[in-house]
Structures are given as structure tokens and as C-alpha cells.
């Protein structure tokens, strides 16, 4: 999968070059390009923002640099994503759907957002990562990429995906590693028993109890 990120703040994206996403890029499963929108500005000072018509607080990103940046990478199979608080909320199923795309283009709005005409021209898929407002689309772009990358084949193991929170509409059970006794806090006996059926039963129970206590809405949603 190829991911192009269009942003005024390319330095924000170092997280994508660490850990699992770094490995996915090194093995050729993912290619992530960071493209500086400012380099496309035709303004003599490379300006990319201006005051909103009609007044109001803050600055808006002007259409020309974004338009040209998109046009420089857009292909027939590209899907354009605009992270925005007014978008569709990110969910595991949306992330899974996006993981099947060949080419994603993320447009990171900043300040008060982008000129509406970019939305009218390109009809991007607007995605929100939650009901709160960030100072720009950079963090949400990373959240969306991180979430969808886990569903791209080869990025993490199938087993990890099957066991994690939300995979069965439940939150994940508690996990433990060595040592079996940490300052008197012991790992539950059943996990040391080697009895796989009992372990599976315990994990399922833990998962259901945790979901009921913390996120009963997930259980209700199932019915
Ligand atoms: N940009 C600013 N706030 C956002 C949010 N909640 N989700 C996605 N993009 C955003």
C-alpha cells in the first residue's frame, strides 16, 4: 500500500518511522511519503493560509497549494482522506476497509481547516478520530494510519488481530509476562497451568466482565 501524506508540518511524522510501521516500510509492505504542501504554493512568500471570507476566528488553508499537492500524487486508484472532526468516526471496520486500498492520500488541515472548495472538488472521505478538536489533522492522520496498517497483511500477526480489543465486540483480557511473581503480585494460576481450554475460558470470562464494567454499550450494540 502506498500512503501519501500532504501536510504543512512534515516534521510531525517521525512516529511513523519507528517500531512496527518502520518494519512494515522496510519490508516493502507499506510506502509512506510525506509531502510538504508549502512547496506547491504559488505565492511569492509561499503563504498557504488566509483569513476566512465573512469573518471569524483564525486562518484557513488556501485551496491552490492543496489542489496542486493532491494533483501531484493522485492516480486513478487513489482514495483521498481528510481527517476532520465533522467526518465519519473511525472504527475497526472502517480501518479494515481502508487497509484494502492500494493508494491513500491524507490531506492534513491545520489552523481552522481548509477551503470548502477542496472538499467540493475532490470529495474526500472525511474521518474523525473522536468528538474533540485537535489543532490540525497531523495527529489524526497518524492515528488513522496506525489503526489501518494493523489490518494490512503482514504488518502484524493474524493471531494478534483475533485476540485484541473490539475483535469480538469485547475488550481484551488482562495479559501477563515474566516474572510469575512481581513484588508479591502473582500471575493468575490458570495461566501457568498449561491447560489451554481453561486458559481460553478464563480469558473469555475476563474479557466479558471487563466489557460489561467499562463498555456496556459494546454489548448492547451486539443485540
Ligand atoms: N482534526 C481536528 N480534530 C480532529 C478530529 N477529532 N478527528 C480528525 N481530525 C481532526
CSV table of N, CA, C and O in Angstrom, one decimal, residues 110-209:
chain,number,residue,atom,x,y,z
A,110,UNK,N,-5.0,22.3,8.8
A,110,UNK,CA,-4.4,22.9,10.0
A,110,UNK,C,-5.1,24.3,10.2
A,110,UNK,O,-5.9,24.7,9.4
A,111,UNK,N,-4.8,24.9,11.3
A,111,UNK,CA,-5.5,26.2,11.7
A,111,UNK,C,-7.0,25.9,11.8
A,111,UNK,O,-7.3,24.9,12.4
A,112,UNK,N,-7.8,26.7,11.2
A,112,UNK,CA,-9.3,26.5,11.3
A,112,UNK,C,-9.8,25.5,10.2
A,112,UNK,O,-11.0,25.2,10.1
A,113,UNK,N,-8.9,24.9,9.4
A,113,UNK,CA,-9.3,23.9,8.4
A,113,UNK,C,-8.9,24.4,7.0
A,113,UNK,O,-8.1,25.2,6.8
A,114,UNK,N,-9.6,23.7,6.0
A,114,UNK,CA,-9.3,24.0,4.7
A,114,UNK,C,-10.4,24.6,3.9
A,114,UNK,O,-11.6,24.5,4.4
A,115,UNK,N,-10.2,25.3,2.8
A,115,UNK,CA,-11.2,25.9,2.0
A,115,UNK,C,-12.2,24.8,1.5
A,115,UNK,O,-11.7,23.8,1.0
A,116,UNK,N,-13.5,25.1,1.6
A,116,UNK,CA,-14.5,24.1,1.3
A,116,UNK,C,-14.4,23.6,-0.2
A,116,UNK,O,-14.8,22.5,-0.5
A,117,UNK,N,-13.8,24.4,-1.1
A,117,UNK,CA,-13.8,24.0,-2.5
A,117,UNK,C,-12.9,22.8,-2.7
A,117,UNK,O,-13.1,22.0,-3.7
A,118,UNK,N,-11.9,22.6,-1.9
A,118,UNK,CA,-11.1,21.4,-2.0
A,118,UNK,C,-12.0,20.1,-1.7
A,118,UNK,O,-11.9,19.1,-2.4
A,119,UNK,N,-12.9,20.3,-0.7
A,119,UNK,CA,-13.8,19.2,-0.4
A,119,UNK,C,-14.8,19.0,-1.6
A,119,UNK,O,-15.1,17.9,-2.0
A,120,UNK,N,-15.3,20.1,-2.2
A,120,UNK,CA,-16.2,20.0,-3.3
A,120,UNK,C,-15.6,19.4,-4.5
A,120,UNK,O,-16.2,18.6,-5.2
A,121,UNK,N,-14.3,19.7,-4.8
A,121,UNK,CA,-13.7,19.3,-6.0
A,121,UNK,C,-13.3,17.8,-5.8
A,121,UNK,O,-13.5,17.0,-6.8
A,122,UNK,N,-12.7,17.4,-4.7
A,122,UNK,CA,-12.2,16.0,-4.6
A,122,UNK,C,-13.1,15.0,-3.8
A,122,UNK,O,-12.8,13.8,-3.8
A,123,UNK,N,-14.1,15.5,-3.2
A,123,UNK,CA,-15.0,14.6,-2.3
A,123,UNK,C,-14.2,13.6,-1.5
A,123,UNK,O,-14.4,12.4,-1.6
A,124,UNK,N,-13.3,14.1,-0.7
A,124,UNK,CA,-12.5,13.2,0.2
A,124,UNK,C,-13.4,12.5,1.2
A,124,UNK,O,-14.5,13.0,1.5
A,125,UNK,N,-12.9,11.4,1.7
A,125,UNK,CA,-13.6,10.7,2.8
A,125,UNK,C,-13.2,11.4,4.0
A,125,UNK,O,-12.0,11.4,4.4
A,126,UNK,N,-14.1,12.1,4.7
A,126,UNK,CA,-13.8,12.8,5.9
A,126,UNK,C,-13.9,11.8,7.1
A,126,UNK,O,-14.9,11.2,7.3
A,127,UNK,N,-12.8,11.8,7.9
A,127,UNK,CA,-12.8,10.8,9.1
A,127,UNK,C,-12.5,11.6,10.3
A,127,UNK,O,-11.5,12.3,10.4
A,128,UNK,N,-13.3,11.3,11.4
A,128,UNK,CA,-13.0,11.9,12.7
A,128,UNK,C,-12.4,10.8,13.6
A,128,UNK,O,-12.8,9.7,13.5
A,129,UNK,N,-11.5,11.2,14.5
A,129,UNK,CA,-11.0,10.2,15.4
A,129,UNK,C,-11.7,10.3,16.8
A,129,UNK,O,-11.3,9.6,17.7
A,130,UNK,N,-12.6,11.2,16.9
A,130,UNK,CA,-13.4,11.3,18.2
A,130,UNK,C,-14.0,12.7,18.3
A,130,UNK,O,-13.6,13.6,17.6
A,131,UNK,N,-14.9,12.8,19.3
A,131,UNK,CA,-15.6,14.1,19.5
A,131,UNK,C,-14.8,15.1,20.3
A,131,UNK,O,-15.1,15.4,21.4
A,132,UNK,N,-13.7,15.5,19.7
A,132,UNK,CA,-12.9,16.6,20.3
A,132,UNK,C,-12.2,17.2,19.1
A,132,UNK,O,-12.1,16.7,18.0
A,133,UNK,N,-11.6,18.4,19.4
A,133,UNK,CA,-11.0,19.1,18.2
A,133,UNK,C,-9.5,19.3,18.5
A,133,UNK,O,-9.0,19.8,19.5
A,134,UNK,N,-8.7,18.8,17.5
A,134,UNK,CA,-7.2,18.9,17.6
A,134,UNK,C,-6.8,20.2,16.8
A,134,UNK,O,-7.6,20.7,16.1
A,135,UNK,N,-5.5,20.6,17.0
A,135,UNK,CA,-5.1,21.8,16.3
A,135,UNK,C,-4.8,21.6,14.8
A,135,UNK,O,-4.6,22.5,14.1
A,136,UNK,N,-4.8,20.3,14.4
A,136,UNK,CA,-4.6,20.0,13.0
A,136,UNK,C,-4.8,18.6,12.7
A,136,UNK,O,-5.1,17.8,13.6
A,137,UNK,N,-4.7,18.2,11.4
A,137,UNK,CA,-5.0,16.8,11.0
A,137,UNK,C,-3.8,15.9,11.1
A,137,UNK,O,-3.9,14.7,10.8
A,138,UNK,N,-2.7,16.4,11.6
A,138,UNK,CA,-1.5,15.5,11.6
A,138,UNK,C,-1.6,14.4,12.5
A,138,UNK,O,-1.3,13.2,12.2
A,139,UNK,N,-2.0,14.6,13.8
A,139,UNK,CA,-2.1,13.5,14.8
A,139,UNK,C,-3.2,12.5,14.3
A,139,UNK,O,-3.0,11.3,14.4
A,140,UNK,N,-4.3,13.1,13.9
A,140,UNK,CA,-5.4,12.1,13.4
A,140,UNK,C,-5.0,11.3,12.2
A,140,UNK,O,-5.3,10.1,12.1
A,141,UNK,N,-4.2,11.9,11.3
A,141,UNK,CA,-3.7,11.1,10.2
A,141,UNK,C,-2.8,10.0,10.7
A,141,UNK,O,-3.0,8.8,10.3
A,142,UNK,N,-2.0,10.2,11.7
A,142,UNK,CA,-1.1,9.1,12.3
A,142,UNK,C,-2.0,8.1,13.0
A,142,UNK,O,-1.7,6.9,12.9
A,143,UNK,N,-3.0,8.5,13.7
A,143,UNK,CA,-3.9,7.6,14.3
A,143,UNK,C,-4.6,6.7,13.3
A,143,UNK,O,-4.6,5.5,13.4
A,144,UNK,N,-5.1,7.3,12.2
A,144,UNK,CA,-5.8,6.5,11.2
A,144,UNK,C,-4.8,5.6,10.5
A,144,UNK,O,-5.1,4.4,10.3
A,145,UNK,N,-3.6,6.0,10.2
A,145,UNK,CA,-2.7,5.2,9.5
A,145,UNK,C,-2.2,4.0,10.4
A,145,UNK,O,-2.2,2.9,10.0
A,146,UNK,N,-2.0,4.3,11.7
A,146,UNK,CA,-1.6,3.3,12.6
A,146,UNK,C,-2.7,2.2,12.7
A,146,UNK,O,-2.4,1.0,12.7
A,147,UNK,N,-3.9,2.7,12.8
A,147,UNK,CA,-5.0,1.7,13.0
A,147,UNK,C,-5.2,0.9,11.8
A,147,UNK,O,-5.4,-0.4,11.9
A,148,UNK,N,-5.2,1.5,10.6
A,148,UNK,CA,-5.5,0.7,9.4
A,148,UNK,C,-4.3,-0.2,9.0
A,148,UNK,O,-4.5,-1.3,8.5
A,149,UNK,N,-3.1,0.2,9.3
A,149,UNK,CA,-1.9,-0.6,9.0
A,149,UNK,C,-1.9,-2.0,9.6
A,149,UNK,O,-1.4,-2.9,9.1
A,150,UNK,N,-2.5,-2.0,10.8
A,150,UNK,CA,-2.5,-3.3,11.6
A,150,UNK,C,-3.3,-4.3,10.8
A,150,UNK,O,-3.2,-5.5,11.0
A,151,UNK,N,-4.2,-3.9,9.9
A,151,UNK,CA,-5.0,-4.8,9.1
A,151,UNK,C,-4.4,-5.1,7.8
A,151,UNK,O,-5.0,-5.9,7.0
A,152,UNK,N,-3.3,-4.5,7.4
A,152,UNK,CA,-2.7,-4.8,6.2
A,152,UNK,C,-1.9,-6.1,6.4
A,152,UNK,O,-1.1,-6.2,7.3
A,153,UNK,N,-2.1,-7.0,5.4
A,153,UNK,CA,-1.5,-8.3,5.6
A,153,UNK,C,0.0,-8.2,5.8
A,153,UNK,O,0.7,-7.5,5.0
A,154,UNK,N,0.5,-8.9,6.8
A,154,UNK,CA,1.9,-9.0,7.1
A,154,UNK,C,2.5,-8.0,8.0
A,154,UNK,O,3.6,-8.0,8.5
A,155,UNK,N,1.6,-7.0,8.4
A,155,UNK,CA,2.1,-5.9,9.3
A,155,UNK,C,2.2,-6.5,10.8
A,155,UNK,O,3.2,-6.3,11.5
A,156,UNK,N,1.1,-7.1,11.2
A,156,UNK,CA,1.2,-7.9,12.5
A,156,UNK,C,0.6,-9.2,12.3
A,156,UNK,O,-0.1,-9.5,11.3
A,157,UNK,N,0.7,-10.1,13.3
A,157,UNK,CA,0.2,-11.5,13.1
A,157,UNK,C,-1.3,-11.6,13.1
A,157,UNK,O,-1.9,-10.8,13.8
A,158,UNK,N,-1.8,-12.5,12.4
A,158,UNK,CA,-3.3,-12.8,12.4
A,158,UNK,C,-3.8,-13.0,13.8
A,158,UNK,O,-4.9,-12.6,14.2
A,159,UNK,N,-3.0,-13.7,14.6
A,159,UNK,CA,-3.3,-14.1,15.9
A,159,UNK,C,-3.5,-12.8,16.8
A,159,UNK,O,-4.5,-12.7,17.6
A,160,UNK,N,-2.6,-11.8,16.7
A,160,UNK,CA,-2.8,-10.6,17.4
A,160,UNK,C,-4.1,-9.9,17.1
A,160,UNK,O,-4.7,-9.4,18.0
A,161,UNK,N,-4.4,-9.9,15.8
A,161,UNK,CA,-5.7,-9.2,15.4
A,161,UNK,C,-6.9,-9.9,16.0
A,161,UNK,O,-7.9,-9.3,16.5
A,162,UNK,N,-6.8,-11.3,16.1
A,162,UNK,CA,-8.0,-12.1,16.5
A,162,UNK,C,-8.3,-11.9,18.0
A,162,UNK,O,-9.4,-11.9,18.5
A,163,UNK,N,-7.2,-11.6,18.8
A,163,UNK,CA,-7.3,-11.6,20.2
A,163,UNK,C,-7.6,-10.2,20.8
A,163,UNK,O,-7.9,-10.1,22.0
A,164,UNK,N,-7.4,-9.1,20.0
A,164,UNK,CA,-7.4,-7.8,20.6
A,164,UNK,C,-8.7,-7.2,20.9
A,164,UNK,O,-9.7,-7.8,20.5
A,165,UNK,N,-8.7,-6.1,21.6
A,165,UNK,CA,-10.0,-5.4,22.0
A,165,UNK,C,-10.8,-5.1,20.7
A,165,UNK,O,-10.2,-4.8,19.7
A,166,UNK,N,-12.1,-5.2,20.8
A,166,UNK,CA,-13.1,-5.0,19.8
A,166,UNK,C,-13.2,-6.1,18.7
A,166,UNK,O,-14.1,-6.1,18.0
A,167,UNK,N,-12.2,-7.0,18.7
A,167,UNK,CA,-12.3,-8.0,17.7
A,167,UNK,C,-13.5,-8.9,17.8
A,167,UNK,O,-14.0,-9.4,16.8
A,168,UNK,N,-14.0,-9.1,19.1
A,168,UNK,CA,-15.2,-9.9,19.2
A,168,UNK,C,-16.2,-9.0,19.9
A,168,UNK,O,-17.0,-9.5,20.7
A,169,UNK,N,-16.2,-7.8,19.7
A,169,UNK,CA,-17.1,-6.8,20.4
A,169,UNK,C,-16.8,-6.8,21.9
A,169,UNK,O,-17.7,-6.4,22.7
A,170,UNK,N,-15.6,-7.3,22.3
A,170,UNK,CA,-15.3,-7.2,23.7
A,170,UNK,C,-13.9,-6.5,23.9
A,170,UNK,O,-13.1,-6.5,22.9
A,171,UNK,N,-13.6,-6.1,25.1
A,171,UNK,CA,-12.3,-5.5,25.4
A,171,UNK,C,-11.4,-6.7,25.7
A,171,UNK,O,-11.8,-7.8,26.1
A,172,UNK,N,-10.1,-6.4,25.5
A,172,UNK,CA,-9.1,-7.5,25.7
A,172,UNK,C,-8.9,-7.9,27.1
A,172,UNK,O,-9.0,-7.1,28.0
A,173,UNK,N,-8.7,-9.2,27.4
A,173,UNK,CA,-8.4,-9.8,28.7
A,173,UNK,C,-7.1,-9.3,29.2
A,173,UNK,O,-6.2,-8.9,28.4
A,174,UNK,N,-6.8,-9.4,30.6
A,174,UNK,CA,-5.5,-8.9,31.1
A,174,UNK,C,-4.4,-9.9,30.6
A,174,UNK,O,-4.7,-11.1,30.5
A,175,UNK,N,-3.2,-9.4,30.4
A,175,UNK,CA,-2.1,-10.2,30.0
A,175,UNK,C,-0.9,-10.0,31.0
A,175,UNK,O,-0.8,-9.0,31.6
A,176,UNK,N,-0.1,-11.1,31.1
A,176,UNK,CA,1.0,-11.1,32.0
A,176,UNK,C,2.2,-11.7,31.3
A,176,UNK,O,2.1,-12.6,30.4
A,177,UNK,N,3.4,-11.3,31.7
A,177,UNK,CA,4.6,-11.9,31.3
A,177,UNK,C,5.5,-12.2,32.5
A,177,UNK,O,5.1,-12.0,33.6
A,178,UNK,N,6.7,-12.6,32.3
A,178,UNK,CA,7.6,-12.9,33.4
A,178,UNK,C,8.0,-11.7,34.1
A,178,UNK,O,8.1,-10.6,33.5
A,179,UNK,N,8.2,-11.7,35.5
A,179,UNK,CA,8.2,-12.9,36.3
A,179,UNK,C,6.8,-13.3,36.8
A,179,UNK,O,5.9,-12.5,36.7
A,180,UNK,N,6.6,-14.5,37.2
A,180,UNK,CA,5.3,-15.0,37.6
A,180,UNK,C,4.9,-14.3,39.0
A,180,UNK,O,3.7,-14.3,39.3
A,181,UNK,N,5.9,-13.9,39.7
A,181,UNK,CA,5.6,-13.2,41.0
A,181,UNK,C,6.4,-11.9,40.9
A,181,UNK,O,7.7,-11.9,40.9
A,182,UNK,N,5.7,-10.7,40.9
A,182,UNK,CA,6.4,-9.4,40.8
A,182,UNK,C,6.0,-8.7,42.1
A,182,UNK,O,4.9,-8.3,42.3
A,183,UNK,N,7.0,-8.6,43.0
A,183,UNK,CA,6.8,-8.0,44.3
A,183,UNK,C,5.6,-8.5,45.1
A,183,UNK,O,4.9,-7.7,45.7
A,184,UNK,N,5.4,-9.8,45.0
A,184,UNK,CA,4.2,-10.4,45.7
A,184,UNK,C,2.9,-10.4,44.8
A,184,UNK,O,1.9,-11.0,45.2
A,185,UNK,N,2.9,-9.7,43.7
A,185,UNK,CA,1.7,-9.7,42.8
A,185,UNK,C,1.9,-10.8,41.9
A,185,UNK,O,2.8,-10.9,41.0
A,186,UNK,N,1.0,-11.8,42.0
A,186,UNK,CA,1.2,-13.1,41.3
A,186,UNK,C,0.3,-13.1,40.0
A,186,UNK,O,-0.8,-12.6,39.9
A,187,UNK,N,0.8,-13.8,39.0
A,187,UNK,CA,0.1,-14.1,37.8
A,187,UNK,C,-1.0,-15.1,38.1
A,187,UNK,O,-0.7,-16.1,38.9
A,188,UNK,N,-2.2,-14.9,37.6
A,188,UNK,CA,-3.3,-15.9,37.9
A,188,UNK,C,-2.8,-17.4,37.6
A,188,UNK,O,-2.3,-17.6,36.6
A,189,UNK,N,-3.1,-18.3,38.6
A,189,UNK,CA,-2.7,-19.7,38.5
A,189,UNK,C,-3.0,-20.3,37.1
A,189,UNK,O,-2.2,-21.0,36.5
A,190,UNK,N,-4.2,-20.0,36.7
A,190,UNK,CA,-4.7,-20.7,35.5
A,190,UNK,C,-3.7,-20.5,34.3
A,190,UNK,O,-3.5,-21.4,33.4
A,191,UNK,N,-3.1,-19.3,34.2
A,191,UNK,CA,-2.2,-19.0,33.1
A,191,UNK,C,-0.9,-19.8,33.1
A,191,UNK,O,-0.2,-19.9,32.1
A,192,UNK,N,-0.6,-20.4,34.3
A,192,UNK,CA,0.6,-21.2,34.5
A,192,UNK,C,0.3,-22.7,34.3
A,192,UNK,O,1.2,-23.5,34.4
A,193,UNK,N,-1.0,-23.0,34.2
A,193,UNK,CA,-1.4,-24.4,34.3
A,193,UNK,C,-1.1,-25.2,33.0
A,193,UNK,O,-1.0,-26.4,33.0
A,194,UNK,N,-0.9,-24.5,31.9
A,194,UNK,CA,-0.7,-25.3,30.6
A,194,UNK,C,-2.0,-25.9,30.1
A,194,UNK,O,-2.0,-26.5,29.0
A,195,UNK,N,-3.1,-25.7,30.8
A,195,UNK,CA,-4.4,-26.2,30.3
A,195,UNK,C,-5.1,-25.2,29.4
A,195,UNK,O,-5.7,-24.2,29.8
A,196,UNK,N,-4.9,-25.4,28.1
A,196,UNK,CA,-5.4,-24.4,27.1
A,196,UNK,C,-6.9,-24.1,27.1
A,196,UNK,O,-7.3,-23.0,26.9
A,197,UNK,N,-7.6,-25.2,27.4
A,197,UNK,CA,-9.1,-25.0,27.4
A,197,UNK,C,-9.5,-24.1,28.6
A,197,UNK,O,-10.3,-23.1,28.4
A,198,UNK,N,-8.9,-24.3,29.7
A,198,UNK,CA,-9.2,-23.5,30.9
A,198,UNK,C,-8.7,-22.1,30.7
A,198,UNK,O,-9.3,-21.1,31.1
A,199,UNK,N,-7.5,-21.9,30.1
A,199,UNK,CA,-7.0,-20.6,29.8
A,199,UNK,C,-7.9,-19.8,28.9
A,199,UNK,O,-8.3,-18.6,29.2
A,200,UNK,N,-8.4,-20.5,27.9
A,200,UNK,CA,-9.3,-19.8,26.9
A,200,UNK,C,-10.6,-19.4,27.6
A,200,UNK,O,-11.1,-18.3,27.4
A,201,UNK,N,-11.1,-20.3,28.5
A,201,UNK,CA,-12.3,-20.0,29.3
A,201,UNK,C,-12.1,-18.8,30.2
A,201,UNK,O,-13.0,-17.9,30.3
A,202,UNK,N,-11.0,-18.8,30.9
A,202,UNK,CA,-10.7,-17.7,31.8
A,202,UNK,C,-10.6,-16.3,31.1
A,202,UNK,O,-11.1,-15.3,31.5
A,203,UNK,N,-9.9,-16.4,29.9
A,203,UNK,CA,-9.7,-15.1,29.2
A,203,UNK,C,-11.1,-14.6,28.7
A,203,UNK,O,-11.3,-13.4,28.7
A,204,UNK,N,-11.9,-15.5,28.2
A,204,UNK,CA,-13.3,-15.1,27.7
A,204,UNK,C,-14.1,-14.5,28.8
A,204,UNK,O,-14.7,-13.4,28.7
A,205,UNK,N,-14.0,-15.1,30.0
A,205,UNK,CA,-14.7,-14.6,31.2
A,205,UNK,C,-14.2,-13.2,31.5
A,205,UNK,O,-15.0,-12.2,31.8
A,206,UNK,N,-12.9,-13.0,31.6
A,206,UNK,CA,-12.3,-11.8,32.0
A,206,UNK,C,-12.7,-10.7,31.0
A,206,UNK,O,-13.0,-9.5,31.3
A,207,UNK,N,-12.6,-11.1,29.7
A,207,UNK,CA,-13.0,-10.1,28.6
A,207,UNK,C,-14.4,-9.6,28.8
A,207,UNK,O,-14.7,-8.4,28.6
A,208,UNK,N,-15.3,-10.6,29.0
A,208,UNK,CA,-16.7,-10.2,29.1
A,208,UNK,C,-17.0,-9.4,30.4
A,208,UNK,O,-17.7,-8.4,30.3
A,209,UNK,N,-16.3,-9.7,31.5
A,209,UNK,CA,-16.5,-8.9,32.7
A,209,UNK,C,-16.0,-7.5,32.5
A,209,UNK,O,-16.7,-6.5,32.9
